[in-house]
Tab-separated table of C-alpha atoms in Angstrom:
chain	number	residue	atom	x	y	z
S	1	MET	CA	115.577	-34.371	-53.427
S	2	ASN	CA	115.736	-37.896	-52.106
S	3	ARG	CA	114.583	-36.615	-48.726
S	4	ARG	CA	111.617	-34.851	-50.386
S	5	HIS	CA	110.637	-37.989	-52.262
S	6	CYS	CA	110.850	-40.011	-49.090
S	7	ALA	CA	108.692	-37.493	-47.202
S	8	ALA	CA	106.086	-37.485	-49.969
S	9	ALA	CA	105.999	-41.277	-50.035
S	10	ALA	CA	105.579	-41.335	-46.274
S	11	ILE	CA	102.649	-38.873	-46.404
S	12	THR	CA	100.980	-40.901	-49.164
S	13	LEU	CA	101.339	-44.074	-47.123
S	14	VAL	CA	99.835	-42.438	-44.014
S	15	CYS	CA	96.830	-41.166	-46.016
S	16	ALA	CA	96.254	-44.574	-47.531
S	17	MET	CA	96.335	-46.222	-44.111
S	18	ALA	CA	93.879	-43.622	-42.790
S	19	LEU	CA	91.405	-44.401	-45.557
S	20	LEU	CA	91.701	-48.145	-45.012
S	21	THR	CA	91.032	-47.859	-41.291
S	22	ALA	CA	88.193	-45.271	-41.477
S	23	PRO	CA	84.620	-46.360	-40.369
S	24	VAL	CA	82.484	-47.908	-43.120
S	25	GLN	CA	79.571	-45.415	-42.734
S	26	ALA	CA	81.833	-42.634	-43.864
S	27	MET	CA	81.485	-44.098	-47.356
S	28	ALA	CA	77.664	-44.668	-47.186
S	29	ALA	CA	75.352	-43.355	-49.914
S	30	PRO	CA	73.356	-40.129	-49.259
S	31	VAL	CA	70.042	-40.531	-47.371
S	32	PRO	CA	67.110	-40.545	-49.879
S	33	GLU	CA	64.421	-37.818	-49.805
S	34	PRO	CA	61.472	-38.727	-47.528
S	35	GLY	CA	58.216	-39.785	-49.161
S	36	PRO	CA	54.847	-38.122	-48.480
S	37	THR	CA	53.846	-38.140	-44.811
S	38	ALA	CA	51.130	-36.539	-42.706
S	39	THR	CA	53.395	-33.540	-42.104
S	40	ALA	CA	54.889	-33.158	-45.580
S	41	PRO	CA	53.373	-30.416	-47.779
S	42	ALA	CA	50.592	-31.869	-49.934
S	43	VAL	CA	48.395	-29.115	-51.413
S	44	GLY	CA	49.033	-25.406	-51.075
S	45	GLY	CA	51.683	-25.930	-48.415
S	46	LYS	CA	49.267	-27.841	-46.145
S	47	SER	CA	50.146	-31.134	-44.537
S	48	LEU	CA	48.282	-34.236	-45.612
S	49	GLU	CA	46.564	-34.325	-42.217
S	50	GLU	CA	45.338	-30.749	-42.731
S	51	VAL	CA	44.115	-31.728	-46.188
S	52	ARG	CA	42.249	-34.683	-44.688
S	53	GLU	CA	40.546	-32.434	-42.157
S	54	GLU	CA	39.629	-29.907	-44.858
S	55	ILE	CA	38.113	-32.596	-47.076
S	56	ASP	CA	36.232	-34.041	-44.110
S	57	THR	CA	34.800	-30.596	-43.308
S	58	LEU	CA	33.669	-30.090	-46.900
S	59	TYR	CA	31.895	-33.434	-46.979
S	60	ARG	CA	30.246	-32.713	-43.634
S	61	LYS	CA	28.922	-29.423	-45.025
S	62	ALA	CA	27.667	-31.327	-48.070
S	63	GLY	CA	25.955	-33.768	-45.713
S	64	ALA	CA	24.178	-30.949	-43.885
S	65	ALA	CA	23.061	-29.452	-47.205
S	66	THR	CA	21.872	-32.897	-48.307
S	67	ASP	CA	19.722	-33.120	-45.181
S	68	ALA	CA	18.192	-29.724	-46.003
S	69	TYR	CA	17.559	-30.862	-49.583
S	70	ASN	CA	15.919	-34.093	-48.436
S	71	LEU	CA	13.733	-32.286	-45.899
S	72	ALA	CA	12.530	-29.799	-48.527
S	73	GLU	CA	11.793	-32.695	-50.874
S	74	GLU	CA	9.891	-34.592	-48.170
S	75	GLN	CA	7.827	-31.511	-47.301
S	76	ALA	CA	7.103	-30.850	-50.976
S	77	GLU	CA	5.859	-34.433	-51.382
S	78	LYS	CA	3.559	-34.056	-48.369
S	79	GLN	CA	2.219	-30.774	-49.698
S	80	SER	CA	1.664	-32.303	-53.128
S	81	GLY	CA	-0.359	-35.053	-51.466
S	82	GLU	CA	-2.315	-32.444	-49.510
S	83	ILE	CA	-3.028	-30.511	-52.710
S	84	ALA	CA	-4.310	-33.699	-54.344
S	85	ARG	CA	-6.639	-34.227	-51.362
S	86	LEU	CA	-7.791	-30.611	-51.466
S	87	THR	CA	-8.344	-30.775	-55.230
S	88	LYS	CA	-10.726	-33.712	-54.716
S	89	ALA	CA	-12.438	-31.875	-51.833
S	90	ILE	CA	-12.902	-28.809	-54.042
S	91	ALA	CA	-14.394	-30.916	-56.841
S	92	ASP	CA	-16.718	-32.673	-54.368
S	93	GLY	CA	-17.692	-29.303	-52.872
S	94	GLU	CA	-18.494	-27.825	-56.273
S	95	ALA	CA	-20.632	-30.870	-57.126
S	96	LYS	CA	-22.478	-30.576	-53.801
S	97	ILE	CA	-23.153	-26.863	-54.327
S	98	ALA	CA	-24.443	-27.583	-57.835
S	99	GLU	CA	-26.798	-30.270	-56.466
S	100	LEU	CA	-28.107	-27.966	-53.706
S	101	LYS	CA	-28.692	-25.190	-56.223
S	102	ASP	CA	-30.642	-27.629	-58.409
S	103	ARG	CA	-32.831	-28.502	-55.415
S	104	ALA	CA	-33.381	-24.824	-54.643
S	105	GLY	CA	-34.287	-24.229	-58.286
S	106	ALA	CA	-36.812	-27.087	-58.194
S	107	GLN	CA	-38.492	-25.545	-55.164
S	108	ALA	CA	-38.624	-22.154	-56.848
S	109	ARG	CA	-40.219	-23.719	-59.924
S	110	GLU	CA	-42.796	-25.512	-57.753
S	111	GLN	CA	-43.699	-22.244	-56.049
S	112	TYR	CA	-44.120	-20.622	-59.447
S	113	ARG	CA	-46.349	-23.500	-60.601
S	114	THR	CA	-48.706	-22.999	-57.633
S	115	GLY	CA	-49.077	-19.367	-58.429
S	116	GLY	CA	-46.652	-18.107	-55.866
S	117	LEU	CA	-49.226	-18.394	-53.029
S	118	PRO	CA	-47.838	-18.970	-49.553
S	119	PRO	CA	-48.482	-22.517	-48.217
S	120	GLY	CA	-50.874	-21.148	-45.528
S	121	ALA	CA	-53.080	-19.401	-48.077
S	122	GLN	CA	-53.217	-22.500	-50.255
S	123	LEU	CA	-54.355	-24.587	-47.290
S	124	MET	CA	-57.074	-22.130	-46.259
S	125	LEU	CA	-58.528	-22.313	-49.753
S	126	SER	CA	-58.701	-26.107	-49.689
S	127	GLY	CA	-61.919	-26.104	-47.580
S	128	SER	CA	-61.047	-29.393	-45.802
S	129	PRO	CA	-59.948	-29.426	-42.133
S	130	ASP	CA	-58.136	-32.767	-42.538
S	131	LEU	CA	-56.326	-31.597	-45.622
S	132	PHE	CA	-55.574	-28.368	-43.839
S	133	MET	CA	-53.916	-30.158	-40.876
S	134	ASP	CA	-51.983	-32.500	-43.167
S	135	GLY	CA	-50.894	-29.544	-45.200
S	136	VAL	CA	-49.725	-27.651	-42.133
S	137	ASN	CA	-47.417	-30.529	-41.211
S	138	GLN	CA	-46.097	-30.781	-44.777
S	139	ALA	CA	-45.552	-27.044	-44.890
S	140	ARG	CA	-43.561	-27.152	-41.682
S	141	GLN	CA	-41.475	-30.011	-42.984
S	142	GLY	CA	-40.920	-28.160	-46.217
S	143	GLN	CA	-39.861	-25.043	-44.400
S	144	GLN	CA	-37.407	-27.021	-42.272
S	145	ALA	CA	-36.050	-28.792	-45.342
S	146	THR	CA	-35.583	-25.480	-47.136
S	147	LYS	CA	-33.863	-23.964	-44.123
S	148	GLY	CA	-31.602	-27.012	-43.803
S	149	MET	CA	-30.792	-26.905	-47.496
S	150	LEU	CA	-29.856	-23.227	-47.314
S	151	THR	CA	-27.664	-23.882	-44.244
S	152	GLU	CA	-26.000	-26.807	-46.019
S	153	LEU	CA	-25.418	-24.665	-49.104
S	154	GLN	CA	-23.827	-21.917	-47.027
S	155	GLN	CA	-21.564	-24.440	-45.234
S	156	ALA	CA	-20.556	-26.032	-48.536
S	157	GLN	CA	-19.632	-22.646	-49.953
S	158	GLU	CA	-17.553	-21.812	-46.843
S	159	ASP	CA	-15.790	-25.183	-47.003
S	160	LEU	CA	-15.033	-24.666	-50.676
S	161	GLU	CA	-13.495	-21.290	-49.940
S	162	THR	CA	-11.352	-22.805	-47.149
S	163	TYR	CA	-10.197	-25.645	-49.401
S	164	THR	CA	-9.236	-23.168	-52.102
S	165	GLN	CA	-7.252	-21.014	-49.662
S	166	ASP	CA	-5.478	-24.095	-48.236
S	167	ALA	CA	-4.580	-25.282	-51.728
S	168	SER	CA	-3.156	-21.866	-52.546
S	169	LEU	CA	-1.053	-21.879	-49.363
S	170	ASN	CA	0.256	-25.360	-50.147
S	171	TRP	CA	1.261	-24.259	-53.639
S	172	GLU	CA	3.188	-21.384	-52.089
S	173	LYS	CA	4.924	-23.794	-49.696
S	174	ILE	CA	5.834	-26.107	-52.576
S	175	GLU	CA	7.397	-23.222	-54.466
S	176	ALA	CA	9.313	-22.149	-51.345
S	177	ASN	CA	10.598	-25.698	-50.884
S	178	ARG	CA	11.682	-25.832	-54.495
S	179	VAL	CA	13.768	-22.713	-53.862
S	180	LYS	CA	15.247	-24.375	-50.757
S	181	GLN	CA	16.046	-27.508	-52.737
S	182	ALA	CA	17.763	-25.533	-55.483
S	183	LYS	CA	19.834	-23.625	-52.923
S	184	SER	CA	20.785	-26.818	-51.082
S	185	LYS	CA	21.668	-28.591	-54.334
S	186	LYS	CA	23.952	-25.718	-55.294
S	187	SER	CA	25.674	-25.935	-51.903
S	188	ILE	CA	26.016	-29.723	-52.125
S	189	ASP	CA	27.546	-29.574	-55.586
S	190	ALA	CA	29.939	-26.808	-54.520
S	191	GLN	CA	31.169	-28.636	-51.400
S	192	ILE	CA	31.644	-31.945	-53.199
S	193	ALA	CA	33.376	-30.274	-56.155
S	194	ALA	CA	35.762	-28.481	-53.778
S	195	ALA	CA	36.616	-31.718	-51.974
S	196	GLU	CA	37.125	-33.618	-55.234
S	197	LYS	CA	39.340	-30.838	-56.568
S	198	ILE	CA	41.612	-31.063	-53.541
S	199	GLU	CA	41.842	-34.843	-53.865
S	200	SER	CA	42.579	-34.597	-57.587
S	201	GLN	CA	45.627	-32.427	-56.840
S	202	LEU	CA	47.188	-35.161	-54.720
S	203	ALA	CA	49.707	-37.597	-56.140
S	204	LYS	CA	48.722	-41.257	-56.228
S	205	GLU	CA	50.913	-42.012	-53.220
S	206	GLU	CA	49.374	-39.126	-51.321
S	207	ARG	CA	45.843	-40.340	-52.035
S	208	THR	CA	46.809	-43.751	-50.700
S	209	ARG	CA	48.312	-42.143	-47.624
S	210	LEU	CA	45.213	-39.938	-47.228
S	211	LEU	CA	42.973	-43.007	-47.141
S	212	GLN	CA	45.241	-44.536	-44.516
S	213	LEU	CA	45.055	-41.336	-42.468
S	214	GLU	CA	41.247	-41.534	-42.591
S	215	ARG	CA	41.402	-45.103	-41.301
S	216	ASP	CA	43.917	-44.195	-38.617
S	217	ALA	CA	41.785	-41.278	-37.415
S	218	ALA	CA	38.699	-43.494	-37.266
S	219	SER	CA	40.619	-46.218	-35.430
S	220	THR	CA	41.988	-43.743	-32.901
S	221	ALA	CA	38.543	-42.278	-32.238
S	222	GLN	CA	36.978	-45.724	-31.875
S	223	ALA	CA	39.710	-46.868	-29.472
S	224	ALA	CA	39.206	-43.756	-27.352
S	225	TRP	CA	35.431	-44.339	-27.318
S	226	LEU	CA	35.819	-47.963	-26.279
S	227	SER	CA	38.397	-47.150	-23.607
S	228	SER	CA	35.936	-44.664	-22.088
S	229	GLY	CA	33.748	-47.617	-21.051
S	230	ALA	CA	30.961	-46.697	-23.460
S	231	LEU	CA	30.166	-50.357	-24.179
S	232	LYS	CA	30.252	-51.452	-20.559
S	233	ASP	CA	26.470	-51.659	-20.125
S	234	ILE	CA	25.459	-52.038	-23.771
S	235	ASN	CA	24.412	-55.660	-24.128
S	236	ARG	CA	20.745	-55.547	-25.077
S	237	GLU	CA	19.163	-57.589	-27.850
S	238	ALA	CA	17.365	-56.085	-30.822
S	239	SER	CA	13.597	-56.090	-31.028
S	240	ALA	CA	11.926	-58.124	-33.774
S	241	ALA	CA	11.505	-54.980	-35.875
S	242	GLY	CA	15.070	-53.929	-35.060
S	243	LYS	CA	16.397	-57.230	-36.350
S	244	ARG	CA	14.548	-56.726	-39.650
S	245	ALA	CA	15.934	-53.195	-39.942
S	246	VAL	CA	19.493	-54.376	-39.269
S	247	ALA	CA	19.127	-57.206	-41.787
S	248	PHE	CA	18.014	-54.745	-44.466
S	249	ALA	CA	20.747	-52.207	-43.711
S	250	THR	CA	23.590	-54.731	-43.658
S	251	ALA	CA	22.356	-56.230	-46.921
S	252	GLN	CA	23.135	-52.866	-48.579
S	253	ILE	CA	26.846	-52.990	-47.671
S	254	GLY	CA	28.990	-52.241	-50.712
S	255	LYS	CA	26.433	-50.004	-52.450
S	256	PRO	CA	27.634	-46.476	-53.255
S	257	TYR	CA	26.778	-43.306	-51.412
S	258	VAL	CA	24.773	-40.881	-53.563
S	259	TRP	CA	23.304	-37.779	-51.951
S	260	GLY	CA	19.509	-37.756	-51.949
S	261	ALA	CA	19.361	-41.485	-52.774
S	262	GLU	CA	16.955	-43.891	-51.042
S	263	GLY	CA	17.910	-47.099	-52.846
S	264	PRO	CA	17.749	-49.617	-54.123
S	265	GLY	CA	21.089	-49.141	-55.892
S	266	SER	CA	22.546	-46.347	-53.760
S	267	TYR	CA	21.884	-44.425	-50.543
S	268	ASP	CA	22.766	-41.389	-48.526
S	269	CYS	CA	23.032	-41.777	-44.748
S	270	SER	CA	19.413	-41.124	-43.788
S	271	GLY	CA	18.125	-42.731	-46.979
S	272	LEU	CA	19.659	-45.978	-45.716
S	273	THR	CA	18.234	-45.763	-42.187
S	274	SER	CA	14.758	-44.627	-43.263
S	275	GLN	CA	14.474	-47.394	-45.852
S	276	ALA	CA	15.760	-49.996	-43.381
S	277	TRP	CA	13.021	-49.117	-40.903
S	278	ALA	CA	10.434	-48.902	-43.681
S	279	ALA	CA	11.390	-52.491	-44.518
S	280	ALA	CA	10.739	-53.292	-40.845
S	281	LYS	CA	7.192	-51.850	-41.224
S	282	GLN	CA	8.057	-48.870	-39.052
S	283	PRO	CA	8.164	-45.679	-41.155
S	284	ILE	CA	10.412	-42.923	-39.789
S	285	PRO	CA	11.325	-39.398	-40.950
S	286	ARG	CA	13.492	-39.155	-44.073
S	287	THR	CA	16.332	-36.986	-42.745
S	288	SER	CA	18.818	-37.437	-39.895
S	289	GLN	CA	17.832	-34.075	-38.404
S	290	GLU	CA	14.131	-34.989	-38.373
S	291	GLN	CA	14.967	-38.441	-37.029
S	292	TRP	CA	16.772	-36.723	-34.178
S	293	ARG	CA	13.938	-34.239	-33.653
S	294	GLN	CA	10.963	-36.597	-33.856
S	295	LEU	CA	12.052	-40.047	-32.663
S	296	PRO	CA	12.256	-41.029	-28.973
S	297	ARG	CA	15.721	-40.468	-27.515
S	298	ILE	CA	17.369	-43.023	-25.281
S	299	PRO	CA	20.547	-43.061	-23.164
S	300	LEU	CA	23.627	-44.476	-24.863
S	301	ARG	CA	23.899	-47.155	-22.189
S	302	ASP	CA	20.441	-48.494	-23.208
S	303	MET	CA	21.305	-48.758	-26.903
S	304	ARG	CA	20.421	-51.923	-28.781
S	305	PRO	CA	20.864	-53.100	-32.410
S	306	GLY	CA	18.522	-51.255	-34.754
S	307	ASP	CA	18.741	-47.982	-32.839
S	308	LEU	CA	20.019	-44.964	-34.748
S	309	ILE	CA	23.092	-43.017	-33.654
S	310	ILE	CA	22.944	-39.358	-34.656
S	311	TYR	CA	26.279	-37.639	-35.243
S	312	HIS	CA	27.717	-34.111	-35.106
S	313	GLY	CA	26.240	-31.072	-33.416
S	314	ASP	CA	23.945	-30.333	-36.342
S	315	ALA	CA	22.599	-33.913	-36.555
S	316	SER	CA	23.868	-34.095	-40.135
S	317	HIS	CA	24.807	-37.791	-40.125
S	318	VAL	CA	23.204	-41.012	-38.932
S	319	GLY	CA	24.189	-44.660	-38.700
S	320	MET	CA	22.416	-47.791	-37.464
S	321	TYR	CA	23.863	-49.598	-34.462
S	322	VAL	CA	24.345	-53.291	-35.242
S	323	GLY	CA	26.016	-54.453	-32.031
S	324	ASP	CA	29.565	-55.000	-30.781
S	325	GLY	CA	30.303	-51.287	-30.931
S	326	SER	CA	29.684	-51.014	-34.691
S	327	ILE	CA	27.324	-49.206	-37.027
S	328	VAL	CA	26.337	-49.664	-40.649
S	329	HIS	CA	26.157	-46.374	-42.535
S	330	ALA	CA	26.565	-44.605	-45.868
S	331	PRO	CA	29.612	-42.374	-45.159
S	332	ARG	CA	29.938	-39.757	-47.911
S	333	PRO	CA	30.377	-39.250	-51.670
S	334	GLY	CA	33.110	-41.479	-53.037
S	335	ARG	CA	32.505	-44.139	-50.396
S	336	HIS	CA	30.180	-47.130	-50.041
S	337	VAL	CA	27.789	-48.432	-47.401
S	338	THR	CA	30.008	-50.055	-44.815
S	339	LEU	CA	30.513	-51.174	-41.223
S	340	THR	CA	32.578	-48.984	-38.929
S	341	GLY	CA	33.058	-48.255	-35.261
S	342	ALA	CA	30.194	-46.406	-33.595
S	343	GLY	CA	32.664	-44.075	-31.897
S	344	THR	CA	34.530	-42.953	-35.014
S	345	MET	CA	32.525	-39.697	-35.186
S	346	GLN	CA	31.161	-37.213	-32.663
S	347	ILE	CA	28.011	-38.766	-31.183
S	348	LEU	CA	25.118	-36.381	-30.614
S	349	GLY	CA	22.712	-38.991	-29.263
S	350	VAL	CA	20.683	-42.136	-29.892
S	351	VAL	CA	17.062	-42.538	-31.031
S	352	ARG	CA	14.804	-45.596	-31.147
S	353	PRO	CA	12.257	-45.873	-33.980
S	354	ASP	CA	10.176	-48.623	-32.340
S	355	LYS	CA	10.054	-47.397	-28.756
């Protein structure tokens, strides 16, 4: 028994010594669970980076639909103005026709008063050669005046018919544009609602991380653009009008993005650029797609402050170049007018409003 007790004591002592000499990390606390990262599941098993890309796509689709909405609205406004012009032309035409008919009626009454005799017969009965010759000249003038009046009446009636047809066509175009606007509005609302729903499902920490991912992606894209040498030859000064446009646009920094808005309290992307150039006394098309289609295009290397950079393959976004590789723009719903790198998005091309 004594030997057993001694053996047990020896084993206990060896174990105790082993514990005392073991490395410290063997006793460390368990590693905590990782927080949300770009690769950790965020919504529906997707990584936060995938969520960011999905949200970005939804807002880009909303931007394209906003451009379609704005174009339909702009066209409807032009057609409304054309209808107003045609309405006045129709009223003027009706008044002119009424006046010509009154003149024709007066001539008919005069003919009735003279017994309905032809001018030649009346002159022959006068018995005076001088009166006869004077009367011949007056008769010719009267005939020419009558002929001219009838021609003018016919032209006025044709013009009135044309004006009426044009007004009818413009009403049809307005109705078609209203349908386009309603369809675009439905698409805009759907895209924005889908993006907001995804964001609402994120935890507070994930939303913070999502914003940081947006900034990181923009920074990476800008760095790549700058490293490509894009700014190497871009050192031109703004024109006088360009300076006024830049001053207006930068003064709007901090105001919220609202689709379809043209200021003064909020803007969408093309609402900002069109109003900036309007302030510079150089009106330009309302939408980014029409700005790309109608304004003179210039090489990127010739860009100067005030020029507009059109983004994405569908020309659905626009920003104003302000120099030093930066633009001022209204990004998307939930964001405000801000400065950012010109290379943070896919550049389609550059246009110059005052070329």
